[in-house]
Short mmCIF file of C-alpha atoms in Angstrom, two decimals:
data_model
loop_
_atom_site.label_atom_id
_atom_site.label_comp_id
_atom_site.label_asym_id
_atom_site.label_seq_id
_atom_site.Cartn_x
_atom_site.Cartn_y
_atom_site.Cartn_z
CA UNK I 1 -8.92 -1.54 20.72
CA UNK I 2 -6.38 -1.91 23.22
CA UNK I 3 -4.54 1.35 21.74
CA UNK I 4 -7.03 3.34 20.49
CA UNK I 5 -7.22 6.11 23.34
CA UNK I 6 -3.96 6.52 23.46
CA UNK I 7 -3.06 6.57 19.76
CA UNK I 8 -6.08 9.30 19.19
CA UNK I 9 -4.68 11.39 21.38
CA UNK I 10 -1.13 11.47 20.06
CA UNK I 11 -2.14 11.82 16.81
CA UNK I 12 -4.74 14.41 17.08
CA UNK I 13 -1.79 16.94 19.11
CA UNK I 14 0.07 15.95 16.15
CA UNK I 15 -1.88 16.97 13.64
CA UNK I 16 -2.72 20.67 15.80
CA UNK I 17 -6.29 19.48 15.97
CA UNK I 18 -8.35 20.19 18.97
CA UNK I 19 -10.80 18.23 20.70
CA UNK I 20 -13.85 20.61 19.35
CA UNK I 21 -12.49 20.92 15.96
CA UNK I 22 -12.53 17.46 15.72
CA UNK I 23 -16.35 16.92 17.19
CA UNK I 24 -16.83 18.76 14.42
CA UNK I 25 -15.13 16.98 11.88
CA UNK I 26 -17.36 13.62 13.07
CA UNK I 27 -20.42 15.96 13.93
CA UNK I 28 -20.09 14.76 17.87
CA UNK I 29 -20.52 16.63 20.95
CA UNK I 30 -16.57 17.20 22.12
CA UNK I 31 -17.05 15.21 25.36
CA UNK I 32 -17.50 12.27 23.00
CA UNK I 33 -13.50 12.91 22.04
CA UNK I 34 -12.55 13.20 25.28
CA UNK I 35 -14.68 9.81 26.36
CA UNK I 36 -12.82 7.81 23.24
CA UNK I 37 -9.51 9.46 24.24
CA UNK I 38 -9.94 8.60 27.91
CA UNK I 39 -10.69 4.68 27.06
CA UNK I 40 -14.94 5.32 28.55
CA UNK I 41 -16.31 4.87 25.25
CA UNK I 42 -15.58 3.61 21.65
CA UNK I 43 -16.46 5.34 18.74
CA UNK I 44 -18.71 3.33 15.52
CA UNK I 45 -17.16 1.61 12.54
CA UNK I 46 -18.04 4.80 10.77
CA UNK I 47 -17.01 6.59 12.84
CA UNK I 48 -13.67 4.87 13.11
CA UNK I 49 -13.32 5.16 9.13
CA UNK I 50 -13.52 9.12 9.47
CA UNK I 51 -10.63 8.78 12.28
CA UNK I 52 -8.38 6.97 9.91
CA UNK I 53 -8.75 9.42 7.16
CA UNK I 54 -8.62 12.40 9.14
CA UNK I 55 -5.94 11.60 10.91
CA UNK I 56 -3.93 9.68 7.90
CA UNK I 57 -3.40 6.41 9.65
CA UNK I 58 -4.97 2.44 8.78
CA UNK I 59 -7.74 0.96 11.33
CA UNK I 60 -5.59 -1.80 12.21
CA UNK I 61 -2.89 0.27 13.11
CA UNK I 62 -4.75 3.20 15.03
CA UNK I 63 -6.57 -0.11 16.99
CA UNK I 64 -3.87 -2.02 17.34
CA UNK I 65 -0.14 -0.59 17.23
CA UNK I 66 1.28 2.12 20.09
CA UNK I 67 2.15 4.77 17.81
CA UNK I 68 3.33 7.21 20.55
CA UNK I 69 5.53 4.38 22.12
CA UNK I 70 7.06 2.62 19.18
CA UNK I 71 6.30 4.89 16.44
CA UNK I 72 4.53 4.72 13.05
CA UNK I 73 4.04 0.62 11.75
CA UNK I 74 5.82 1.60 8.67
CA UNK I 75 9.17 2.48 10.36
CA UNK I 76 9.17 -1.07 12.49
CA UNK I 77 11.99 -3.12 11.58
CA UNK I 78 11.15 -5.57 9.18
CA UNK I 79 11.43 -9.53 9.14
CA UNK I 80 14.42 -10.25 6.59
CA UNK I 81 12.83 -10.97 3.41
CA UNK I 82 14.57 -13.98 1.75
CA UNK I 83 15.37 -12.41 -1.55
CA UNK I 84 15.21 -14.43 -4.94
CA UNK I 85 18.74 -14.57 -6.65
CA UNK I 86 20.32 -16.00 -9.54
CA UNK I 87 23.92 -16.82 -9.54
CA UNK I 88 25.96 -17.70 -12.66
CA UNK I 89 28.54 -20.78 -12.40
CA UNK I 90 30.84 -19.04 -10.09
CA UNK I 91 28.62 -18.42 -7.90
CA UNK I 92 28.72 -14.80 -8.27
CA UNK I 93 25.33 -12.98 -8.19
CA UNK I 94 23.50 -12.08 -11.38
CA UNK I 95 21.35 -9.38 -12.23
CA UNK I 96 18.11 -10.10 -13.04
CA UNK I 97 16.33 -7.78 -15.60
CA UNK I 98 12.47 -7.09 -14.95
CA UNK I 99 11.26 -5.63 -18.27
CA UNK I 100 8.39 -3.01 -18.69
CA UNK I 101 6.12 -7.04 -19.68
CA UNK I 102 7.38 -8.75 -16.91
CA UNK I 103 6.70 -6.23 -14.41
CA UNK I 104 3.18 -7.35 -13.80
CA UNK I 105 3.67 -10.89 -13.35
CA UNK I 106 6.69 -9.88 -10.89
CA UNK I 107 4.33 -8.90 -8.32
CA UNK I 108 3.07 -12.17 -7.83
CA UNK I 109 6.54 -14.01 -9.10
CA UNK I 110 9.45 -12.50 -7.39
CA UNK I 111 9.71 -14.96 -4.45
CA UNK I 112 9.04 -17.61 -7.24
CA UNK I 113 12.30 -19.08 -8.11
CA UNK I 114 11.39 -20.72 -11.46
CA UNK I 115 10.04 -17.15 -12.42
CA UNK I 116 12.73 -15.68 -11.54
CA UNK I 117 15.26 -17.58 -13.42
CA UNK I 118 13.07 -17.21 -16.40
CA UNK I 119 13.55 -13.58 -16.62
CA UNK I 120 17.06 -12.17 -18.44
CA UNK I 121 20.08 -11.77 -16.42
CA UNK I 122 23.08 -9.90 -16.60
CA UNK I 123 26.26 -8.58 -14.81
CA UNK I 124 28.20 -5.06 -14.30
CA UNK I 125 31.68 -6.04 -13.02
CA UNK I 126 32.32 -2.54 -11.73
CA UNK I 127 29.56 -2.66 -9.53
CA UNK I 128 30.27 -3.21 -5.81
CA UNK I 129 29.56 -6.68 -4.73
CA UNK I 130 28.57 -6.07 -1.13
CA UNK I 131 24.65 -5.06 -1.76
CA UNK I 132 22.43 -7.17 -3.97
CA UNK I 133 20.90 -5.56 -7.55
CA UNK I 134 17.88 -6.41 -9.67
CA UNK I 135 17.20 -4.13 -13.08
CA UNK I 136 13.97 -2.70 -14.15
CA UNK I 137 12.93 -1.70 -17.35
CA UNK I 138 11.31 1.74 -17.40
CA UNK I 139 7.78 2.34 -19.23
CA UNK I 140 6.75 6.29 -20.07
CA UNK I 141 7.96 9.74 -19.80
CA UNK I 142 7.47 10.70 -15.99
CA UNK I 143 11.17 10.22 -14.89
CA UNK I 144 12.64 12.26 -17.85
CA UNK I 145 15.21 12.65 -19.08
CA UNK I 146 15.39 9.10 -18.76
CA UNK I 147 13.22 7.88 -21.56
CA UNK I 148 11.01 4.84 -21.74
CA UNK I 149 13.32 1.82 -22.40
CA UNK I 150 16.14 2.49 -20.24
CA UNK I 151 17.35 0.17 -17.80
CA UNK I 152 17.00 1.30 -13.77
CA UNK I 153 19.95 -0.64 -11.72
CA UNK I 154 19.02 -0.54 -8.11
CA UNK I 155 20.78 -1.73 -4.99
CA UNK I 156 18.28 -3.81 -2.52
CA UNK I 157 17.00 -1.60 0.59
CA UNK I 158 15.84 -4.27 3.29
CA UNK I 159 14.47 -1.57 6.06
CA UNK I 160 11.60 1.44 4.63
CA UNK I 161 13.49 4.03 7.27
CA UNK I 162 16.52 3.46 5.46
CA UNK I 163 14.87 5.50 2.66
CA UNK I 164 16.33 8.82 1.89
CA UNK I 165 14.21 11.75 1.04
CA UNK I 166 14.28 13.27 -2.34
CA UNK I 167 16.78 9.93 -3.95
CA UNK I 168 15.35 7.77 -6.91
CA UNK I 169 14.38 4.18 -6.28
CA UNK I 170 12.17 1.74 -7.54
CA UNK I 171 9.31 0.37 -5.50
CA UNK I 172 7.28 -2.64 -5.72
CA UNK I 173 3.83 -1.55 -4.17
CA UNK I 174 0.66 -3.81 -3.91
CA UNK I 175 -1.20 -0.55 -5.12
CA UNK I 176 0.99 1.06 -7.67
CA UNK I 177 3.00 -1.81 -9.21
CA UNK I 178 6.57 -1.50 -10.03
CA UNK I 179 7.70 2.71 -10.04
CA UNK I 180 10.61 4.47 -10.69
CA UNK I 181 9.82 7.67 -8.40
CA UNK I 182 11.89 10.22 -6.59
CA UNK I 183 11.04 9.82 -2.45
CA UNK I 184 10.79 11.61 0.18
CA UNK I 185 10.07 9.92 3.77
CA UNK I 186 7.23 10.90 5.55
CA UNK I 187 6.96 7.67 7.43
CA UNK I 188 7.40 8.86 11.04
CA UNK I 189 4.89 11.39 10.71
CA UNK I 190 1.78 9.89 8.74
CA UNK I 191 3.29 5.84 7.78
CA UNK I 192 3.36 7.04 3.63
CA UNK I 193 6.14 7.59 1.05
CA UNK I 194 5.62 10.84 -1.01
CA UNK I 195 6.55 10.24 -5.15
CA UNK I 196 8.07 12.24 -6.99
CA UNK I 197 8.41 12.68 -11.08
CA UNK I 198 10.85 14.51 -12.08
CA UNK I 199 8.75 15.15 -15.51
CA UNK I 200 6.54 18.42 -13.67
CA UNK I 201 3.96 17.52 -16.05
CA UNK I 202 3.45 14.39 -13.79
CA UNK I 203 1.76 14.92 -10.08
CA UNK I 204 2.96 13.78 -6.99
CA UNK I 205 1.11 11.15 -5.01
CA UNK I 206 1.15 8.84 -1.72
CA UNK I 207 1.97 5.45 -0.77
CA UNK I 208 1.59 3.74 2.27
CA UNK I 209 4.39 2.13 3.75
CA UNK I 210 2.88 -1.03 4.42
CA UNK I 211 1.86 -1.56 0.80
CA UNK I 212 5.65 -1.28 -0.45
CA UNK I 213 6.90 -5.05 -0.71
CA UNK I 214 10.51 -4.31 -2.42
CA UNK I 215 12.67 -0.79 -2.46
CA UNK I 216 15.55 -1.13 -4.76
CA UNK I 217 17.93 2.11 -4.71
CA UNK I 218 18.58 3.35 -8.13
CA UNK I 219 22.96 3.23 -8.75
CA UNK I 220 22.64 2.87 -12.72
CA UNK I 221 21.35 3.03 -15.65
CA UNK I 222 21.42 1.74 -19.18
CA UNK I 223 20.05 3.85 -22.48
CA UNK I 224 20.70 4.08 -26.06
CA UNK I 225 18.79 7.67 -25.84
CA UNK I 226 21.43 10.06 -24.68
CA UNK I 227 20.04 12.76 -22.57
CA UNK I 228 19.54 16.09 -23.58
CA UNK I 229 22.07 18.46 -21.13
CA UNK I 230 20.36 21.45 -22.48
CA UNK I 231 16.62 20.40 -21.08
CA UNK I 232 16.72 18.00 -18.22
CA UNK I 233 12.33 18.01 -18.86
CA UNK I 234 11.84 17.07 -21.96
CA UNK I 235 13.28 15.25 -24.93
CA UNK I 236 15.52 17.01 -27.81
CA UNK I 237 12.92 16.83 -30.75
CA UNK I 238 13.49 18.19 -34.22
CA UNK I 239 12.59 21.97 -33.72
CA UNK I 240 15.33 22.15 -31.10
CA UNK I 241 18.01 20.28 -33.87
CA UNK I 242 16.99 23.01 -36.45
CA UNK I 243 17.43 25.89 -33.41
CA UNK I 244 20.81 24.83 -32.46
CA UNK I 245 21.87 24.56 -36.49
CA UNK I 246 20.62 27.50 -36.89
CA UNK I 247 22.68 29.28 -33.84
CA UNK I 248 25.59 27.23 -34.67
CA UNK I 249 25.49 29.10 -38.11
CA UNK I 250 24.73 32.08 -36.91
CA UNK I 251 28.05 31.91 -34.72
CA UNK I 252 29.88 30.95 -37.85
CA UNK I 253 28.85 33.77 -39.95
CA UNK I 254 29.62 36.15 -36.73
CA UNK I 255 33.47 34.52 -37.01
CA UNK I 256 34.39 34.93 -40.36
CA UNK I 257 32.83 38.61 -40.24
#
Protein backbone atom coordinates (compact mmCIF):
# COMPACT_ATOMS: atom_id res chain seq x y z
CA UNK A 1 0.00 0.00 0.00
CA UNK A 2 3.03 1.82 -0.63
CA UNK A 3 0.84 4.65 -2.51
CA UNK A 4 -2.21 4.65 -0.95
CA UNK A 5 -1.87 7.94 1.26
CA UNK A 6 -0.69 9.75 -1.23
CA UNK A 7 -2.96 8.69 -4.10
CA UNK A 8 -6.18 9.33 -1.62
CA UNK A 9 -5.27 12.51 -1.17
CA UNK A 10 -4.80 13.59 -4.78
CA UNK A 11 -7.70 12.11 -5.80
CA UNK A 12 -10.08 13.16 -3.20
CA UNK A 13 -8.90 17.31 -4.02
CA UNK A 14 -9.65 16.13 -7.38
CA UNK A 15 -12.81 15.07 -7.12
CA UNK A 16 -13.78 18.55 -4.67
CA UNK A 17 -14.42 16.11 -1.88
CA UNK A 18 -13.57 16.99 1.62
CA UNK A 19 -12.22 15.04 4.31
CA UNK A 20 -15.79 15.08 6.30
CA UNK A 21 -17.82 14.55 3.29
CA UNK A 22 -15.99 11.66 2.68
CA UNK A 23 -16.21 10.15 6.52
CA UNK A 24 -19.42 10.30 5.55
CA UNK A 25 -19.49 8.58 2.47
CA UNK A 26 -17.63 5.39 4.46
CA UNK A 27 -19.62 6.28 7.75
CA UNK A 28 -16.01 7.06 9.60
CA UNK A 29 -15.10 9.62 12.01
CA UNK A 30 -12.99 12.27 9.60
CA UNK A 31 -9.74 11.77 11.60
CA UNK A 32 -9.89 8.26 10.16
CA UNK A 33 -9.30 10.14 6.49
CA UNK A 34 -6.79 12.09 7.66
CA UNK A 35 -4.94 8.88 9.51
CA UNK A 36 -5.22 6.82 5.92
CA UNK A 37 -4.12 10.00 4.08
CA UNK A 38 -1.20 10.61 6.44
CA UNK A 39 0.15 6.78 5.99
CA UNK A 40 -0.92 6.05 10.35
CA UNK A 41 -3.54 3.75 9.47
CA UNK A 42 -5.05 1.60 6.61
CA UNK A 43 -8.47 1.43 5.87
CA UNK A 44 -10.50 -2.48 5.50
CA UNK A 45 -10.97 -4.39 2.28
CA UNK A 46 -14.42 -2.93 2.41
CA UNK A 47 -13.57 -0.20 3.05
CA UNK A 48 -11.02 -0.01 0.29
CA UNK A 49 -13.85 -1.23 -2.27
CA UNK A 50 -15.98 2.00 -1.35
CA UNK A 51 -12.62 4.12 -2.08
CA UNK A 52 -12.32 2.69 -5.52
CA UNK A 53 -15.83 3.39 -6.47
CA UNK A 54 -16.11 6.64 -5.00
CA UNK A 55 -13.30 7.88 -6.23
CA UNK A 56 -13.49 6.00 -9.86
CA UNK A 57 -10.14 4.32 -9.73
CA UNK A 58 -9.10 0.09 -9.55
CA UNK A 59 -7.58 -1.28 -6.06
CA UNK A 60 -4.48 -2.20 -7.66
CA UNK A 61 -3.94 1.00 -9.00
CA UNK A 62 -5.05 3.32 -5.98
CA UNK A 63 -2.49 0.66 -3.85
CA UNK A 64 -0.04 0.45 -6.08
CA UNK A 65 0.59 3.18 -8.93
CA UNK A 66 1.62 7.14 -8.01
CA UNK A 67 -1.16 8.72 -9.66
CA UNK A 68 -0.16 12.31 -8.66
CA UNK A 69 3.49 11.63 -9.91
CA UNK A 70 3.06 9.70 -13.10
CA UNK A 71 -0.50 10.08 -13.76
CA UNK A 72 -3.51 7.80 -14.34
CA UNK A 73 -2.26 3.76 -15.29
CA UNK A 74 -4.27 4.09 -18.37
CA UNK A 75 -2.22 6.94 -19.94
CA UNK A 76 1.34 4.95 -19.21
CA UNK A 77 3.03 4.17 -22.29
CA UNK A 78 2.42 0.86 -23.36
CA UNK A 79 4.79 -2.22 -24.17
CA UNK A 80 4.64 -2.52 -28.15
CA UNK A 81 2.16 -5.08 -28.83
CA UNK A 82 3.45 -7.40 -31.61
CA UNK A 83 0.54 -7.14 -33.96
CA UNK A 84 -0.75 -10.20 -36.08
CA UNK A 85 -0.43 -9.46 -39.93
CA UNK A 86 -1.00 -11.09 -43.08
CA UNK A 87 0.96 -10.17 -46.08
CA UNK A 88 0.10 -11.25 -49.65
CA UNK A 89 3.12 -12.49 -52.00
CA UNK A 90 4.69 -9.16 -52.26
CA UNK A 91 4.96 -8.74 -49.11
CA UNK A 92 2.65 -5.94 -48.90
CA UNK A 93 0.27 -5.93 -45.88
CA UNK A 94 -3.26 -7.29 -46.14
CA UNK A 95 -6.30 -6.41 -44.53
CA UNK A 96 -7.78 -8.73 -42.51
CA UNK A 97 -11.66 -8.69 -42.24
CA UNK A 98 -13.18 -9.55 -38.67
CA UNK A 99 -16.87 -10.25 -39.43
CA UNK A 100 -19.84 -9.57 -37.01
CA UNK A 101 -19.15 -14.20 -36.33
CA UNK A 102 -15.68 -13.90 -35.98
CA UNK A 103 -15.67 -11.17 -33.62
CA UNK A 104 -16.02 -13.36 -30.60
CA UNK A 105 -13.46 -15.80 -31.24
CA UNK A 106 -11.07 -12.67 -32.09
CA UNK A 107 -10.79 -11.88 -28.56
CA UNK A 108 -9.07 -14.85 -27.73
CA UNK A 109 -7.48 -15.33 -31.51
CA UNK A 110 -5.95 -12.16 -32.63
CA UNK A 111 -2.35 -12.83 -31.47
CA UNK A 112 -3.06 -16.38 -32.94
CA UNK A 113 -1.49 -16.48 -36.27
CA UNK A 114 -3.28 -19.56 -37.72
CA UNK A 115 -6.58 -17.67 -36.69
CA UNK A 116 -5.70 -14.96 -38.13
CA UNK A 117 -4.89 -16.14 -41.51
CA UNK A 118 -8.10 -18.00 -41.44
CA UNK A 119 -10.16 -14.97 -41.44
CA UNK A 120 -10.82 -13.04 -45.10
CA UNK A 121 -8.39 -10.58 -46.29
CA UNK A 122 -8.37 -7.85 -48.53
CA UNK A 123 -6.57 -4.66 -49.85
CA UNK A 124 -7.44 -0.79 -50.61
CA UNK A 125 -4.56 0.47 -52.79
CA UNK A 126 -5.40 4.09 -52.05
CA UNK A 127 -4.92 3.67 -48.57
CA UNK A 128 -1.69 5.04 -47.06
CA UNK A 129 0.79 2.38 -46.36
CA UNK A 130 2.57 3.90 -43.38
CA UNK A 131 -0.06 2.74 -40.46
CA UNK A 132 -1.31 -0.82 -40.27
CA UNK A 133 -5.39 -1.64 -40.90
CA UNK A 134 -7.63 -4.51 -39.84
CA UNK A 135 -11.64 -4.35 -40.95
CA UNK A 136 -14.54 -5.05 -38.79
CA UNK A 137 -17.80 -5.99 -39.67
CA UNK A 138 -20.48 -3.96 -37.92
CA UNK A 139 -23.57 -5.76 -36.07
CA UNK A 140 -26.88 -3.37 -35.17
CA UNK A 141 -28.18 0.03 -35.50
CA UNK A 142 -26.25 2.14 -32.74
CA UNK A 143 -23.68 3.80 -35.13
CA UNK A 144 -26.35 4.89 -37.74
CA UNK A 145 -26.39 5.83 -40.46
CA UNK A 146 -24.03 3.19 -40.93
CA UNK A 147 -26.20 0.12 -40.99
CA UNK A 148 -25.47 -3.35 -39.76
CA UNK A 149 -23.25 -5.04 -42.42
CA UNK A 150 -20.94 -2.40 -43.33
CA UNK A 151 -17.39 -2.74 -43.20
CA UNK A 152 -15.35 -0.36 -40.42
CA UNK A 153 -11.57 0.20 -41.87
CA UNK A 154 -9.46 1.34 -39.01
CA UNK A 155 -5.85 2.42 -38.77
CA UNK A 156 -3.93 0.65 -35.62
CA UNK A 157 -3.54 3.13 -32.47
CA UNK A 158 -0.56 1.57 -30.36
CA UNK A 159 -0.74 4.26 -27.27
CA UNK A 160 -4.66 4.84 -25.37
CA UNK A 161 -3.52 8.82 -24.98
CA UNK A 162 -3.23 8.95 -28.54
CA UNK A 163 -7.06 8.74 -28.55
CA UNK A 164 -8.92 11.73 -29.70
CA UNK A 165 -12.09 12.81 -28.08
CA UNK A 166 -15.32 12.70 -29.89
CA UNK A 167 -13.50 10.46 -33.30
CA UNK A 168 -14.93 6.90 -34.19
CA UNK A 169 -12.80 3.85 -33.56
CA UNK A 170 -13.18 0.41 -32.87
CA UNK A 171 -12.13 -1.11 -29.58
CA UNK A 172 -11.37 -4.51 -28.51
CA UNK A 173 -12.32 -4.52 -24.70
CA UNK A 174 -12.13 -7.61 -22.33
CA UNK A 175 -15.63 -6.30 -21.08
CA UNK A 176 -17.46 -5.07 -24.09
CA UNK A 177 -16.06 -7.13 -27.00
CA UNK A 178 -15.36 -5.64 -30.30
CA UNK A 179 -17.34 -1.78 -30.61
CA UNK A 180 -17.62 0.65 -33.06
CA UNK A 181 -18.18 3.79 -30.64
CA UNK A 182 -17.53 7.48 -30.89
CA UNK A 183 -14.73 8.46 -27.85
CA UNK A 184 -14.01 10.86 -25.87
CA UNK A 185 -10.79 10.64 -23.44
CA UNK A 186 -11.28 10.91 -19.99
CA UNK A 187 -8.19 8.96 -19.14
CA UNK A 188 -6.15 11.57 -17.22
CA UNK A 189 -8.87 12.36 -15.04
CA UNK A 190 -10.68 9.00 -13.91
CA UNK A 191 -8.39 6.02 -16.26
CA UNK A 192 -11.98 5.34 -18.56
CA UNK A 193 -12.98 5.95 -22.21
CA UNK A 194 -16.53 7.50 -22.53
CA UNK A 195 -18.72 5.75 -25.77
CA UNK A 196 -20.55 7.27 -27.77
CA UNK A 197 -23.55 6.12 -30.36
CA UNK A 198 -24.31 8.25 -32.63
CA UNK A 199 -27.96 6.45 -32.86
CA UNK A 200 -29.46 8.86 -29.55
CA UNK A 201 -31.68 6.05 -29.00
CA UNK A 202 -28.49 4.23 -27.72
CA UNK A 203 -26.87 5.42 -24.13
CA UNK A 204 -23.54 6.28 -23.46
CA UNK A 205 -21.38 4.15 -21.20
CA UNK A 206 -17.71 3.65 -19.65
CA UNK A 207 -14.74 1.68 -20.23
CA UNK A 208 -11.75 1.36 -18.40
CA UNK A 209 -8.64 1.89 -20.01
CA UNK A 210 -6.96 -1.04 -18.86
CA UNK A 211 -9.62 -3.37 -20.23
CA UNK A 212 -9.11 -1.99 -23.95
CA UNK A 213 -6.60 -4.59 -25.64
CA UNK A 214 -6.75 -3.10 -29.41
CA UNK A 215 -7.93 0.65 -30.67
CA UNK A 216 -8.18 0.71 -34.36
CA UNK A 217 -9.04 4.37 -35.78
CA UNK A 218 -11.90 4.26 -38.11
CA UNK A 219 -10.48 5.83 -41.99
CA UNK A 220 -13.20 3.79 -44.10
CA UNK A 221 -15.89 2.17 -44.75
CA UNK A 222 -17.60 -0.26 -47.05
CA UNK A 223 -21.71 -0.50 -47.57
CA UNK A 224 -24.10 -1.49 -50.14
CA UNK A 225 -26.81 0.66 -47.97
CA UNK A 226 -26.29 4.20 -49.07
CA UNK A 227 -26.93 6.62 -46.35
CA UNK A 228 -29.78 8.66 -46.06
CA UNK A 229 -28.38 12.66 -46.32
CA UNK A 230 -31.76 13.77 -45.32
CA UNK A 231 -31.70 11.86 -41.65
CA UNK A 232 -28.26 11.13 -40.41
CA UNK A 233 -30.51 8.96 -37.27
CA UNK A 234 -32.36 6.74 -38.81
CA UNK A 235 -32.81 4.71 -41.95
CA UNK A 236 -34.94 5.93 -45.18
CA UNK A 237 -37.98 3.46 -44.82
CA UNK A 238 -40.98 3.40 -47.11
CA UNK A 239 -43.18 6.25 -45.56
CA UNK A 240 -40.31 8.65 -46.20
CA UNK A 241 -40.08 7.20 -50.23
CA UNK A 242 -43.90 7.89 -50.53
CA UNK A 243 -43.25 11.63 -48.69
CA UNK A 244 -40.57 12.64 -51.00
CA UNK A 245 -42.82 11.26 -54.23
CA UNK A 246 -45.33 12.91 -53.04
CA UNK A 247 -43.35 16.47 -52.67
CA UNK A 248 -41.56 15.77 -55.77
CA UNK A 249 -45.11 15.83 -57.43
CA UNK A 250 -46.30 18.38 -55.70
CA UNK A 251 -43.30 20.58 -57.10
CA UNK A 252 -44.20 19.34 -60.53
CA UNK A 253 -47.73 20.30 -60.52
CA UNK A 254 -46.53 23.86 -58.93
CA UNK A 255 -44.20 24.12 -62.40
CA UNK A 256 -46.43 23.49 -65.03
CA UNK A 257 -49.10 25.81 -63.19
Amino acid sequence: MKCLASNLRFLRKQKGITQSDLADQLDVQRTMISAYEDGRSEPKLLTLGKLSDILDVGIEELLYHDIKGRGRKAVQKRGINILTIACDEDEKENITLVGQKASAGYLNGYADSEYMESLPQFQIPTLSRQATYRAFELAGDSMLPLTSGTIVIGAYVEQLQDIKSGKTYVLVTETEGVVYKRVFNYLQENGKLYLVSDNEQYKPYEVKGEDVMEVWEAKAFISTDFPNPGDKKKPLTLEDLGEMISDIRADLRTLKG
